[in-house]
Structure formats: C-alpha cells, structure tokens
Amino acid sequence: MNVPIQSACLAALLGAALSASAAGAARPNVLFIAIDDQNDWIGPLGGHRLVKTPHLDRLAQRGTTFLNAHVQSPLCNPSRTSLLLGLRTTTTGIYGLAPWFRNVDALRDRVTLPQHFKAHGYTTYTTGKIFHGNPGGPAKRAAEFDVWGPAGGIGAKPPQKLIPPTPMGNHPLMDWGCFPHRDEEKGDWQITTWAAERLRAMPREQPFFLAVGYFLPHVPCYATQKWFDLYPDDDSVLPPLRDDDRADTPRAAWYLHWDLPEPRLAWMRENGQLRNLVRSYLACTSFMDAQIGRLLEALDAAGLAENTVVVVWGDNGYHLGEKAITGKNTLWERATRVPLIFAGPGVARGARCTRPAELLDLYPTLVDLCGLPPRADLEGVSLCAQLADAAAPRARPAVTSHNPGNHAVRSERYRYIRYADSSEEFYDLHADPNEWTNLSGDSAYAAQIAEHRRWLPAHDSPHAPGSAHRILTYDAATDQAVWEDRITIRRCDPVP
C-alpha cells in the first residue's frame, strides 16, 4: 500500500510540465468543502424538520445528493485520514485523535488526494480544517498544499463559559449558546473571505484544487442572535428521544464512549441544557450554510462554476440526546451518516441517491471526474456511475469502524453492528429510522444478518504507534476493555 511521494510526484510533474496549458483547459477545477461534526441535520438529508440550510438546498438542486453516505470512522482524525489517503481505518491503524499520519512509518510517504492533484498539474489551496491538526513548519505544509490560508477555528469567544461545569473534566470545548459578537469575528467567516478572494483571482489557464474546512457546528457551538432567531426556543426543536433507548443495546456499545467530555443526556436534562445545545447546533449549522453560500456566490461571480466540481462532505455525525448521549464515537446512524453532495461537470442535477456511499470513495471519484490517472492502491470505489444515474447499482455497503473489532455495516435498508466482544445490533432503517428496536436476536432476520456479517473487515490493523485519545482495546481472554490506556473496564463496572 505504501507509494513513495517522491517518485509519484516527480513523474507526474514532468508530464504536467509538458502540457500544462492543455491540461488546464481540459480538466475541471475542484472546490472541496469539509464540515466538522455535521450530522444529517441539513435540508437535503432531512435529518431535522426545522433546519434551515438554503444554500446547501440550492447546491443539491444543482447536483447529486447521497442520502446514505457514511464515514469510515466516527471521529475527526481517523475519518479525515481515511478520506485523504484513500485507505480504511482498519488499514491505517489510526483510530484516535493521534497520531498525525505522517508520523507513522507505513504512511509517511503516502500520496494524499490533494497531492495527487498537485502531481498532475493542479495548484492546491487550503484554508480552515482539512487535516486534523497542523502538519508542521513551512516545508511540511508546502508538501501537502501549495498555498495555505488562515486556519479558521472558533474565532470570538465569551469571557467565560456559558454553561455550567460539565462532567469528566469540564472540557473548555464543551460550551454553547449566544453572546455578543459579530459574524465577521468567527473563524468560518474569515476562511470564507480568504477563499472567495482566491476564487476571484484564480488564473483561468491553471486548474485548481481549493479545500475549505469549516469548524462549525463543532463545539463550542457559538452563534450570533440572528441565527438563534431562526429556531423556536421550545422543545419542538428536540430530536425524537426515548428514555429506554439503550435497553436493548449491548454493554460494549458504552465502551466506545466510556469516559468522554461530551455530556450524557441525563446531565443535559438535569442542567436544562438539552434544548440550548440543540438550538445552538442548529444555529451554527445555518451560519455555516451561509458561509458556503458566500463561497458559492464567489465561484459563480468569478465565472468558474461551470468548470468546477464542488463536493461538500462532513467528517462525522453528532448525537444530540439520541442513545442517551451527546457527541460522536458511536456506530449508530446519527454518528456515521453525513452530508455528501456533488455538483458540476459530470454530475446529474437534482438527483438523490440512496445507494450506500463512503467518504473513502471521494478520492477515486474526484480522480475519475477530473480525468486524472487512476490509482490502483485506493480502497474506495468511484461514485461516477451514481453521479450519472442515481439509481445505478452498487455492490457493496458502507463500513464504519471505531477501534479494532468494532464495526458497522450499512446497506440500503439495514444497519448491522458487531462489537469486539462479538455482541451485535441489527436495525431496519426503513421501518425504524431512529434505531429503537434491535433485531439481532430475531430469527426472522437471520439471513439478512448473515449477509451483512460477510462485509466485516477481514483484518483489523492494531493501533498505530503513537495512538492516543479515544482509543479502546478489548481482551477476549479476560473480557476486559481498556480505555485510553488508563481505565480498565470490567463487565460489572457501572456505566459512568
């Protein structure tokens, strides 16, 4: 799987130098838009009946929306690493918030998606959060992208947290609400301004790959009053919840989020914060949507829209009370289903695809759409067939993994989950979209469960050297799990 950057890039750049102008004229540009912690609460996905995302709605009308797109990991670093390298987390061994993949010997020279475009004549730009973390100094940054814009991030902050101290450490990111500030002070506004300026100045003869990574609606979910005013301050904003939502789920499901800063549903209710968080998340989603609108307006104004492939994707979903938690780090729909919208050359307009799709598929799909040489070492498959015809068949489901031995398999109708201790869940999403009824013990579904089991990864790479933060191991011999190398979890231990 390991392809040296130097040889791949050198050969490609030599070829590009011979015919740069011809390649520039023939190949479309790429506008690559990432959203942090965005679940399916956007208009095109219909995850929340009140959400207002008019700009994503319009983009969906221009292109194809994947209604059943899923991440390879429900956590930022492994999800983004998988997408950008074209490898599953079970191949990379990166399951936690560390390490940075260039610090892993087996991945040190792996050619990323933007590097592949750079090697074939594109100028690459980035701003905001694309990688999880900073690659390092100027030389390391230049190896990943040609031009770097502002880092973005939170932007303006209140003088102190807006919510009460939260359990498990009162993490500074665990905050949300409204305080006096201006939209222009937010990191997402600033990266949009920079990216829009780049679009207006783009040379027409040179193809570009522009990556823009939005921070919101990641916590802390701060928004100005105008965005809160879009949503009623009452319980109509809450998602469907059941007090017994975990009654038929395996104990091993708790192990995936055993000791995390994101508060449990019980704490949210006791402290009167559930509605506040949901409303804050919705407000931040609408603000983020408005920034994408500014970006697309700049693309149109620059006369580049007709020859630019636009793709919008989210790195993982987010629970807001469902399954008794907030946050990600689960193998359920709310944590794995994310936005995936394409528009531009080679993409059908106004199409909605229900076939399973994986973020892993972005690398081969963009290579395919832009006519670049294909790579034989990618684990995703091109979605170009579905971009041309949303009803085109797809043989395989979407697979999400979260630490070795814990996997979800999502087909067009069903979700199958298997944990490291061999416990299982199975849901019929057509009949039970909230995943309230675990059918794994129902013999009527034995054939469907067996079919989904065969898609489980054949190999789980162990944690890569330097793995840390949100990592979990399980020892079948002792029936004990270890959380972040610091907490041993026994079967009889109370759930925190």
CSV table of C-alpha atoms in Angstrom, one decimal, residues 51 73 131 134 170 178 201 229 256 266 282 326 335 365 397 408 435 441 467 483:
chain,number,residue,atom,x,y,z
A,51,VAL,CA,-33.3,23.1,10.0
A,73,SER,CA,-14.7,6.4,11.5
A,131,PHE,CA,-6.3,17.7,8.1
A,134,ASN,CA,-1.2,21.1,11.7
A,170,ASN,CA,-15.2,20.4,32.3
A,178,CYS,CA,-25.3,33.1,22.2
A,201,ALA,CA,-8.1,35.9,-8.5
A,229,ASP,CA,-33.8,33.6,16.0
A,256,LEU,CA,-16.8,3.3,22.7
A,266,ALA,CA,-29.1,12.8,31.9
A,282,LEU,CA,-29.0,24.3,14.5
A,326,THR,CA,-24.2,13.8,23.1
A,335,ALA,CA,-22.7,9.4,14.2
A,365,THR,CA,-14.4,9.7,-7.6
A,397,PRO,CA,-22.4,-1.4,1.7
A,408,ALA,CA,-21.0,-1.1,11.4
A,435,GLU,CA,-32.8,2.7,15.6
A,441,GLY,CA,-32.0,-11.7,18.2
A,467,SER,CA,-2.2,6.3,19.1
A,483,TRP,CA,-10.0,2.9,27.6
